[in-house]
Tab-separated table of C-alpha atoms in Angstrom:
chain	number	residue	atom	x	y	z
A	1	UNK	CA	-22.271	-49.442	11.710
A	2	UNK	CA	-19.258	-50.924	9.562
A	3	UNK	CA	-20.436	-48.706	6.504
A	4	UNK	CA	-20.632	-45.860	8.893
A	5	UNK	CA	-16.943	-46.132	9.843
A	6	UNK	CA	-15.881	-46.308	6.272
A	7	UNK	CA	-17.768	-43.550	5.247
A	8	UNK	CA	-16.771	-41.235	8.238
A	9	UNK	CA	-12.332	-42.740	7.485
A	10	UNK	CA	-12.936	-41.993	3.796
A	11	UNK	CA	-14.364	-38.341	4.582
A	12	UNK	CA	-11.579	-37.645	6.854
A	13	UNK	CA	-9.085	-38.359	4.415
A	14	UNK	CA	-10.558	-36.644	1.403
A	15	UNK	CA	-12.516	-33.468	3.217
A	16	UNK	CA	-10.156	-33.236	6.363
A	17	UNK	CA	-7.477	-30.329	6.579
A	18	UNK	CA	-8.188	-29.498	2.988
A	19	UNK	CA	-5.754	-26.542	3.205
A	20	UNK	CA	-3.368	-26.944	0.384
A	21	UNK	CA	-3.768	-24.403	-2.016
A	22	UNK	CA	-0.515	-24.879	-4.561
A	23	UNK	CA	0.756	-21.753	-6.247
A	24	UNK	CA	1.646	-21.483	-10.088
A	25	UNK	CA	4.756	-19.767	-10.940
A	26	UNK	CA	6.073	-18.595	-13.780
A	27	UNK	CA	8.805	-16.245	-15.078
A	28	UNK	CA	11.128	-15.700	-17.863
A	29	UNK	CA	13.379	-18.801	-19.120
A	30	UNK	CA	16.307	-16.034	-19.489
A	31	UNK	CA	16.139	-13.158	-17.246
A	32	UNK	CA	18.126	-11.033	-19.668
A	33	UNK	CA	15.494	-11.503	-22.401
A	34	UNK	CA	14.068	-8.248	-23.871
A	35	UNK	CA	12.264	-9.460	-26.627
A	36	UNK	CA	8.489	-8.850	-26.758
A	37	UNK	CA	7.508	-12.133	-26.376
A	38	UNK	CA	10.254	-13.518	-24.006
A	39	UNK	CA	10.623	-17.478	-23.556
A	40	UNK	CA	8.687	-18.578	-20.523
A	41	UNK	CA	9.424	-20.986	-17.339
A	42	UNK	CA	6.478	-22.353	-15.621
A	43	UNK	CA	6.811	-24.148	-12.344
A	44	UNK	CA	3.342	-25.815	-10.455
A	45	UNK	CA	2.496	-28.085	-8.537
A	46	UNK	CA	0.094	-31.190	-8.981
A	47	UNK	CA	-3.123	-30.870	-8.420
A	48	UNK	CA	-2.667	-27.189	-8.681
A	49	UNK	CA	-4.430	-24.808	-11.533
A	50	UNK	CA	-1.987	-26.391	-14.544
A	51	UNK	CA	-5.558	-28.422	-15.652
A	52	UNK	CA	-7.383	-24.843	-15.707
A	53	UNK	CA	-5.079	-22.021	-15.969
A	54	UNK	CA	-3.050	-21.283	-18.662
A	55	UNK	CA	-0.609	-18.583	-19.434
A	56	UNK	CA	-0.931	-17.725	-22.641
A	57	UNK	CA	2.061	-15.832	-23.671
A	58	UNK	CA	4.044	-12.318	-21.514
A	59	UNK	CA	4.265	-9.421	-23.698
A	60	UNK	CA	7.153	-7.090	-21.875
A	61	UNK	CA	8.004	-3.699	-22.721
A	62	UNK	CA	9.414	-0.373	-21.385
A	63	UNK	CA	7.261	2.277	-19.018
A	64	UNK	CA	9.142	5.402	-17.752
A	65	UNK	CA	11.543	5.020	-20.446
A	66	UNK	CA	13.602	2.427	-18.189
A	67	UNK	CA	10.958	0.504	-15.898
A	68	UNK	CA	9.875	-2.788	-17.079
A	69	UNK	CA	6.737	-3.482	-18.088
A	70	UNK	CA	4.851	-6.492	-18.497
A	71	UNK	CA	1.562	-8.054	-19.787
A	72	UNK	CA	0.471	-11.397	-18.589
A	73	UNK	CA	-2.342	-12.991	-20.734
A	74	UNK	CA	-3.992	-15.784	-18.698
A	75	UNK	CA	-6.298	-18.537	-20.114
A	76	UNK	CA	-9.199	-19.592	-18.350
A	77	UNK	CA	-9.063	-23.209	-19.878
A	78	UNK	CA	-12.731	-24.291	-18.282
A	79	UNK	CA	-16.237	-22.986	-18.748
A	80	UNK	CA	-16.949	-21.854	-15.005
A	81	UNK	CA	-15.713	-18.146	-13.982
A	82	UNK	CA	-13.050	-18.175	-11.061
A	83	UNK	CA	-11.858	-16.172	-8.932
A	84	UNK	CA	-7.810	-16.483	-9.044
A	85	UNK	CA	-5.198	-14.103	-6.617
A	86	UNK	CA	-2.092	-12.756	-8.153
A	87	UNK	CA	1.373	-11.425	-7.161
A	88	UNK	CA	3.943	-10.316	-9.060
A	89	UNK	CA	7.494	-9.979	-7.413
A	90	UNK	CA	10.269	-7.953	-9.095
A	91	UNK	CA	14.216	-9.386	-9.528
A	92	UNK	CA	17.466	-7.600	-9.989
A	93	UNK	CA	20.046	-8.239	-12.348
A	94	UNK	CA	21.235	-10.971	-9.390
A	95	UNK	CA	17.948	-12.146	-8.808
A	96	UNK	CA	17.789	-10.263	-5.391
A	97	UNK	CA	13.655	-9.817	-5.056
A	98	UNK	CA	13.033	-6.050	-5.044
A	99	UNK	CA	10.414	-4.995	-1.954
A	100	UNK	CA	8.088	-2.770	-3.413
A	101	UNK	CA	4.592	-2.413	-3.434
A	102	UNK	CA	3.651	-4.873	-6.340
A	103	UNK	CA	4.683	-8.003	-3.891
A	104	UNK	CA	1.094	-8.133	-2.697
A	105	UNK	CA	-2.239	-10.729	-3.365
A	106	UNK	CA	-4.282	-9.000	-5.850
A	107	UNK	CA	-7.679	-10.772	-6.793
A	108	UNK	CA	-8.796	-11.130	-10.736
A	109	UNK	CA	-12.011	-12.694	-11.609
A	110	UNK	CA	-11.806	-14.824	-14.734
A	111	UNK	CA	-14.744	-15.768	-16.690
A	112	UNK	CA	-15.434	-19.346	-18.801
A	113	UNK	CA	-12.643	-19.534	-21.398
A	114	UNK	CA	-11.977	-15.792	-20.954
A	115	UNK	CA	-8.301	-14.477	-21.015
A	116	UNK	CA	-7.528	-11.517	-19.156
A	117	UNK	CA	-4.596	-9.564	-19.486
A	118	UNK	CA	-2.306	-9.386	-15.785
A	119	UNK	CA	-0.766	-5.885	-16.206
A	120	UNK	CA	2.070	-4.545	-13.764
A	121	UNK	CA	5.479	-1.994	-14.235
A	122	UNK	CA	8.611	-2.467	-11.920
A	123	UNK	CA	8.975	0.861	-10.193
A	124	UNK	CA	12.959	0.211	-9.965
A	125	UNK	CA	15.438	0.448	-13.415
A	126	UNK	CA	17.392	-2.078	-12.056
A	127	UNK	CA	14.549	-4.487	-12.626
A	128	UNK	CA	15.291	-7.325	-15.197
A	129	UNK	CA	12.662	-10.594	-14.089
A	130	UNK	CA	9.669	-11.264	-11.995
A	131	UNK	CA	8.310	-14.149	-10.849
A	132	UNK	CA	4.065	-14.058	-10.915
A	133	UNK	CA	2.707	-16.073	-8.743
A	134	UNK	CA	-0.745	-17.592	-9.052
A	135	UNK	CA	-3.318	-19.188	-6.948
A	136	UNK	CA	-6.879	-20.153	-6.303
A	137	UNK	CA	-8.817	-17.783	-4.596
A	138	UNK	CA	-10.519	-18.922	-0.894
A	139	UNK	CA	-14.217	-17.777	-2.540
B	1	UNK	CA	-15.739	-58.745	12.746
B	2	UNK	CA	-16.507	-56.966	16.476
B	3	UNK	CA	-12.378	-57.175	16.429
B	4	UNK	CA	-12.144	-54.965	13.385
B	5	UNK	CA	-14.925	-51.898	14.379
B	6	UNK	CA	-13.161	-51.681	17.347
B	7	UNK	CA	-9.685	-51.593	15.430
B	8	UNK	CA	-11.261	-48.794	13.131
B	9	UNK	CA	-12.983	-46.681	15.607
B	10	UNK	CA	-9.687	-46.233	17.768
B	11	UNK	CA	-8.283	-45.294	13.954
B	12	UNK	CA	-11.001	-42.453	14.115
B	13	UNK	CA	-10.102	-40.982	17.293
B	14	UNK	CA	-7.049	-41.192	16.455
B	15	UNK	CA	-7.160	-39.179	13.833
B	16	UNK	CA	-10.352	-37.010	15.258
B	17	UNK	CA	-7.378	-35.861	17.613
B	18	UNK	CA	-4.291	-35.309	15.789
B	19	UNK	CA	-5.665	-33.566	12.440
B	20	UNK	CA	-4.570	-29.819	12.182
B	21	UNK	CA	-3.782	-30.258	16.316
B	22	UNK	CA	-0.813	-27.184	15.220
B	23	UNK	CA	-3.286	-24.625	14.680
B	24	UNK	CA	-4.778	-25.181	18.113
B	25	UNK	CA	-2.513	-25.828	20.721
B	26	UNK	CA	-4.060	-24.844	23.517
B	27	UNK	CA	-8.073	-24.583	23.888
B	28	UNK	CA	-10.360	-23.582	21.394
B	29	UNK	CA	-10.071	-19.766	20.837
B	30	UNK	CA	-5.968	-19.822	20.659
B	31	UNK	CA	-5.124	-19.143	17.373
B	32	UNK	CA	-3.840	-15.986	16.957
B	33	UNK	CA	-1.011	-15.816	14.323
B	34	UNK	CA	1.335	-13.969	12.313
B	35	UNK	CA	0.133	-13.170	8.619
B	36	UNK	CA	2.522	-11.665	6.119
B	37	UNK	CA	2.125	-8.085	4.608
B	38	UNK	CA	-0.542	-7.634	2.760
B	39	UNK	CA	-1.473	-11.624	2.848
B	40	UNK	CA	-4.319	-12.927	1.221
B	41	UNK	CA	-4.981	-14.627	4.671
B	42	UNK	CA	-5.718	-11.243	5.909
B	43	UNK	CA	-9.058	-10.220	7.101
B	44	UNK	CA	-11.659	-8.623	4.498
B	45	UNK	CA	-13.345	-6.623	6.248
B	46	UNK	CA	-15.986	-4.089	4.361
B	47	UNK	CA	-16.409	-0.923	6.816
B	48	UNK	CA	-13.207	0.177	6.537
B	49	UNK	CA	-9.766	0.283	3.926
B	50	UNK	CA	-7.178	-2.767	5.520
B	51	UNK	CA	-3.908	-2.664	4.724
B	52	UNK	CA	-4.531	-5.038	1.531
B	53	UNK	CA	-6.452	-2.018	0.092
B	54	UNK	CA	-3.564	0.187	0.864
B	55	UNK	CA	-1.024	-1.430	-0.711
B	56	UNK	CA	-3.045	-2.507	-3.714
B	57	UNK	CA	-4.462	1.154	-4.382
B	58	UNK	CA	-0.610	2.754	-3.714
B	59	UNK	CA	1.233	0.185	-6.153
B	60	UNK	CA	-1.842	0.531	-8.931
B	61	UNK	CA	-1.635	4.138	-8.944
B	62	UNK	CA	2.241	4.395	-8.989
B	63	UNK	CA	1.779	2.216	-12.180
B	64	UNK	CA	-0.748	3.901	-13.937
B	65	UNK	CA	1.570	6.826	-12.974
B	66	UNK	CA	4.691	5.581	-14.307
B	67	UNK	CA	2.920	4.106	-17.809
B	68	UNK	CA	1.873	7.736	-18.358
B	69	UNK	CA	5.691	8.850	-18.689
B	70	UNK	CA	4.599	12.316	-16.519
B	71	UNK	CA	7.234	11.859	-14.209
B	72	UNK	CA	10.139	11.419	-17.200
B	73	UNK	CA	9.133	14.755	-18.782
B	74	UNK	CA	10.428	17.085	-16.181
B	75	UNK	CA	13.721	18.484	-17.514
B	76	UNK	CA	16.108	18.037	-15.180
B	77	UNK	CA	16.312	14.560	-13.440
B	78	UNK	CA	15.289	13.608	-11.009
B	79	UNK	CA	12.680	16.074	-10.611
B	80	UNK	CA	11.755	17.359	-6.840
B	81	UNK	CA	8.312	16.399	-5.751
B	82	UNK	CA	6.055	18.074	-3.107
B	83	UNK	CA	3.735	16.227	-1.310
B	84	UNK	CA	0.626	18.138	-1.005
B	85	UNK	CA	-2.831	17.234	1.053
B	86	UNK	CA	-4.610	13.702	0.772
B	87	UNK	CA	-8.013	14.178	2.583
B	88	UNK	CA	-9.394	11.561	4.120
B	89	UNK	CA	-13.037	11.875	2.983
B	90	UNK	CA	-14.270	8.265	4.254
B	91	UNK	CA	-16.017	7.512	7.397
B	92	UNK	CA	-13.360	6.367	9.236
B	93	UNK	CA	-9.770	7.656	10.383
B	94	UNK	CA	-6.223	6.817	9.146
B	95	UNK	CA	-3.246	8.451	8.660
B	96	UNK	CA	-2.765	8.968	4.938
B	97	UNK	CA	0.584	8.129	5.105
B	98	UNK	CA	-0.673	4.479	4.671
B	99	UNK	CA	-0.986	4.991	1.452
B	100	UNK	CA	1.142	7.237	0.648
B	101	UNK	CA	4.536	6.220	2.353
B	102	UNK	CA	4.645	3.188	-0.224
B	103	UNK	CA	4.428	5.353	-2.537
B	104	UNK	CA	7.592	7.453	-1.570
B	105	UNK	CA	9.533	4.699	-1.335
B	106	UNK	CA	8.798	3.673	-5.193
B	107	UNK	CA	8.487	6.662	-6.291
B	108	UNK	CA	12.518	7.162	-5.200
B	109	UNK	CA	13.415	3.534	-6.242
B	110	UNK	CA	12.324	5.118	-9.632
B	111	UNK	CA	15.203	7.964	-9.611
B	112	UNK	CA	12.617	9.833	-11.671
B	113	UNK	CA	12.025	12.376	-8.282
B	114	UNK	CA	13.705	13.316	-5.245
B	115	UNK	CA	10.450	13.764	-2.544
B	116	UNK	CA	10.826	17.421	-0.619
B	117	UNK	CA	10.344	16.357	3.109
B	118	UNK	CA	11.173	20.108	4.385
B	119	UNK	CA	8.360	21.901	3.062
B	120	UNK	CA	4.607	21.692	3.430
B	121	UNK	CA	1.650	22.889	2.424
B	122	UNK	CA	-1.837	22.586	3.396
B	123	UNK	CA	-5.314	24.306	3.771
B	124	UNK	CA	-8.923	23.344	2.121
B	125	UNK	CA	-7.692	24.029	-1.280
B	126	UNK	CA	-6.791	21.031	-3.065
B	127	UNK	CA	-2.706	21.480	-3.220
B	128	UNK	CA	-3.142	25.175	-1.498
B	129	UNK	CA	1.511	24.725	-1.770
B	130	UNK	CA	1.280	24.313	-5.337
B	131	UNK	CA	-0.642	27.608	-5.246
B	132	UNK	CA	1.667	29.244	-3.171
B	133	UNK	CA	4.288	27.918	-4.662
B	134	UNK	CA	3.258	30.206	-7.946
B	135	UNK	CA	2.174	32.919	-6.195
B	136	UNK	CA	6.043	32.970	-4.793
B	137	UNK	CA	7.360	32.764	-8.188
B	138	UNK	CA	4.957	35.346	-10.008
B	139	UNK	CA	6.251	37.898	-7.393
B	140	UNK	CA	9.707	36.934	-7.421
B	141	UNK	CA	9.758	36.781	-3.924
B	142	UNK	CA	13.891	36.133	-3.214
B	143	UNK	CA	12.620	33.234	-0.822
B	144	UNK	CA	11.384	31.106	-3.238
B	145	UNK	CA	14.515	30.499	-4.800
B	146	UNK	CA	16.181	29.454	-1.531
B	147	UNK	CA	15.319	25.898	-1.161
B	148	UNK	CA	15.134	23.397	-3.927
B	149	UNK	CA	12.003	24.206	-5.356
B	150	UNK	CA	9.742	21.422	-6.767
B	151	UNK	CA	8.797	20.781	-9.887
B	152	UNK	CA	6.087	18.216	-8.745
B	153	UNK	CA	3.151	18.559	-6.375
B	154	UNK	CA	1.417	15.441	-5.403
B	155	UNK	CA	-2.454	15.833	-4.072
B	156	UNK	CA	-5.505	13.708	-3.532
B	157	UNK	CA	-8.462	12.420	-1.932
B	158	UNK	CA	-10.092	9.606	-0.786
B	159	UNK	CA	-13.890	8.978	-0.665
B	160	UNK	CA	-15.788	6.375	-0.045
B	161	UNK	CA	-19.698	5.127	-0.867
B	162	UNK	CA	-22.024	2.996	0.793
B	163	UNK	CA	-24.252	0.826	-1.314
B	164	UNK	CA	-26.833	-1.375	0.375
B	165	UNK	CA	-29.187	-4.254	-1.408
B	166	UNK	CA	-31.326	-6.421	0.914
B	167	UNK	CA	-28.250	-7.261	3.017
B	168	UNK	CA	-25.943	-7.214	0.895
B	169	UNK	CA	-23.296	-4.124	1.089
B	170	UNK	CA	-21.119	-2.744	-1.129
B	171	UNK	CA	-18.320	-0.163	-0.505
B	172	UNK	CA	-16.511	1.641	-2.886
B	173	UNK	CA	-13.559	3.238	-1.854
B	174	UNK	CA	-12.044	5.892	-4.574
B	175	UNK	CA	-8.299	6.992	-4.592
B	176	UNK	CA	-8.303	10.346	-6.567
B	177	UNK	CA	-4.640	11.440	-6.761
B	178	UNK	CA	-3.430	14.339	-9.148
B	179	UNK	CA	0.394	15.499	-10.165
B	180	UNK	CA	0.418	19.440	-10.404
B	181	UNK	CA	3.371	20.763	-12.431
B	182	UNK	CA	4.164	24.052	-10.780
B	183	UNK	CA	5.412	25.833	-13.338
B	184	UNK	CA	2.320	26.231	-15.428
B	185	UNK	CA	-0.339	25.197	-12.358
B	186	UNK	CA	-1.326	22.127	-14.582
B	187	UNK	CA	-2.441	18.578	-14.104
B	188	UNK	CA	-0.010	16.192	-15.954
B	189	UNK	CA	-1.445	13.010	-14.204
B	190	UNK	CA	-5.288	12.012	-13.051
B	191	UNK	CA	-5.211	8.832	-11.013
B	192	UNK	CA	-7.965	7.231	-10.270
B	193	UNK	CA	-8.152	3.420	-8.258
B	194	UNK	CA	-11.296	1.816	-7.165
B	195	UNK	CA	-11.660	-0.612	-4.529
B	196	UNK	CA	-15.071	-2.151	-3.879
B	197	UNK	CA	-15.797	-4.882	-1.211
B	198	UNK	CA	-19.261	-6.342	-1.404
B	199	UNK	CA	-20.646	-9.113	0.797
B	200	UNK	CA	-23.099	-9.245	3.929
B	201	UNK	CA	-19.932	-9.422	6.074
B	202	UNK	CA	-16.898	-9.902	6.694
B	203	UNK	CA	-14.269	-12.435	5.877
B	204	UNK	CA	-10.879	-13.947	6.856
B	205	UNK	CA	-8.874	-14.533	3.654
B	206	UNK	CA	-9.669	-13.968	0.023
């Protein structure tokens, strides 16, 4: 009986309300940064994907002639595929979030040690940073 | 001993009780809830196109669009752009304009077009105004020159297929969209964006 108690407490603490689902962010260190390869801020949580998610690098560019355009390269750092959702979300030159189409969950499926490539163009010139927005998909 | 089960098992109900108690307040079945646009807490289902699939297929086709440059090569800036037919060739209805009203609004966020909202087309030909639109011109018909007359037409179609193994189902739902340039009747941009759901049913949150 005494074991069963324990067991059943430690289960409710550890398998109970297991909801939290921590997003990784990351976006550029200086939002006026055109270079290629612009510096990078990342912002998670613990106990979030920082152990098996890594991204790589950003390659940015032009699109449209005055859209910008950007390349995420993402690391799977383990050897199981996952399945991660992504969001990218668009900033001003004040850091005003644009609303456009691109602010929405996309899924990507990542294989063992694979890196994919995150592609995505603002669809507004006034566009200087995004934020991306990562998280671990449900299934 | 007999002091500290009972201790722990009032712990239990305790917490049997109060765990996640927000999400149902009141009986079992009450927990209907707002979900952001386009959430990934949304409902997957795979008989039909949700409003996830909308938004993804609009803002992966404006992209592909805009990478392409087509809209930056008209010469004078912004361009006008017709919107022509999107058939709805799945097995279900919707208005297109869930797709394609997303669209507009990046498409003028852009300032590479200005969309034409007083003149339509239509018929079983794929963009039956672009068509027209020549015709008009070849004749030099003095109405044609009237309104602002676009230099964009913007068609498409949307089909879906039905895969079944054991009980397993897949759907794949294609968004075909093409830009005509009227001038010369030509395709300057072929998008294409898949969407395939596959599972035995369906799901809330991906």
């Amino acid at each position: 009986m005494k074991n069963f108690i324990y067991f059943s407490l430690i289960s409710f603490f550890t398998i109970g309300c297991n909801t939290t689902n921590p997003i990784h962010q990351t976006t550029k260190e200086d939002p006026t940064d055109s270079s290629l390869l612009p510096e990078l801020k990342r912002v998670f949580m613990d106990g979030g994907l920082e152990r098996d998610v890594e991204v790589v690098s950003i390659n940015q560019g032009m699109a449209n002639e005055d859209l910008l355009r950007i390349q995420v390269n993402l690391k799977n750092l383990t050897k199981k595929s996952m399945n991660l959702n992504y969001k990218i979300e668009w900033m001003d030159e004040d850091g005003l979030v644009i609303n456009d189409s691109s602010a929405t969950w996309l899924p990507v499926y990542v294989r063992g040690a694979e890196i994919v490539a995150i592609k995505s163009v603002a669809s507004s010139p006034t566009v200087q940073n995004f934020w991306l927005k990562l998280q671990r998909a449900k299934r | 001993m007999k002091y500290i089960n009972k201790y722990l098992i009032h712990i239990l109900i305790f917490i049997f009780f109060t765990s996640c108690s927000e999400r149902r307040p009141i009986g079992r079945a009450a927990d209907a809830r707002y979900i952001e646009d386009s959430s990934e807490k949304g409902l997957v289902n795979l008989d039909k196109i949700n409003s996830q699939d909308f938004t993804r297929a609009s803002n992966k086709l404006l992209q592909d669009l805009f990478i392409t440059g087509a809209l930056a090569k008209a010469p004078n800036q912004p361009a006008v752009l017709h919107i022509g037919e999107i058939r709805n060739d799945t097995q279900t209805y919707f208005d297109t304009d869930l797709l394609i009203q997303g669209m507009k609004r990046d498409l003028l966020a852009s300032n590479r077009v200005r969309i034409s909202t007083t003149e339509g087309g239509g018929g079983k030909i794929a963009d039956q105004y672009a068509k027209e639109s020549r015709a008009k011109i070849n004749s030099k018909d003095p109405f044609a020159i009237n309104s602002p007359r676009p230099y964009f037409s913007l068609s498409g179609k949307i089909i879906e297929e039905t895969s079944r193994v054991d009980k397993v189902t897949q759907k794949d739902f294609y968004f075909l969209l093409t830009l005509t340039e009227i001038n010369n009747g030509t395709g300057v941009w072929f998008g294409r964006e898949l969407i395939s759901k596959q599972g035995r049913r369906g799901a809330i949150g991906f």
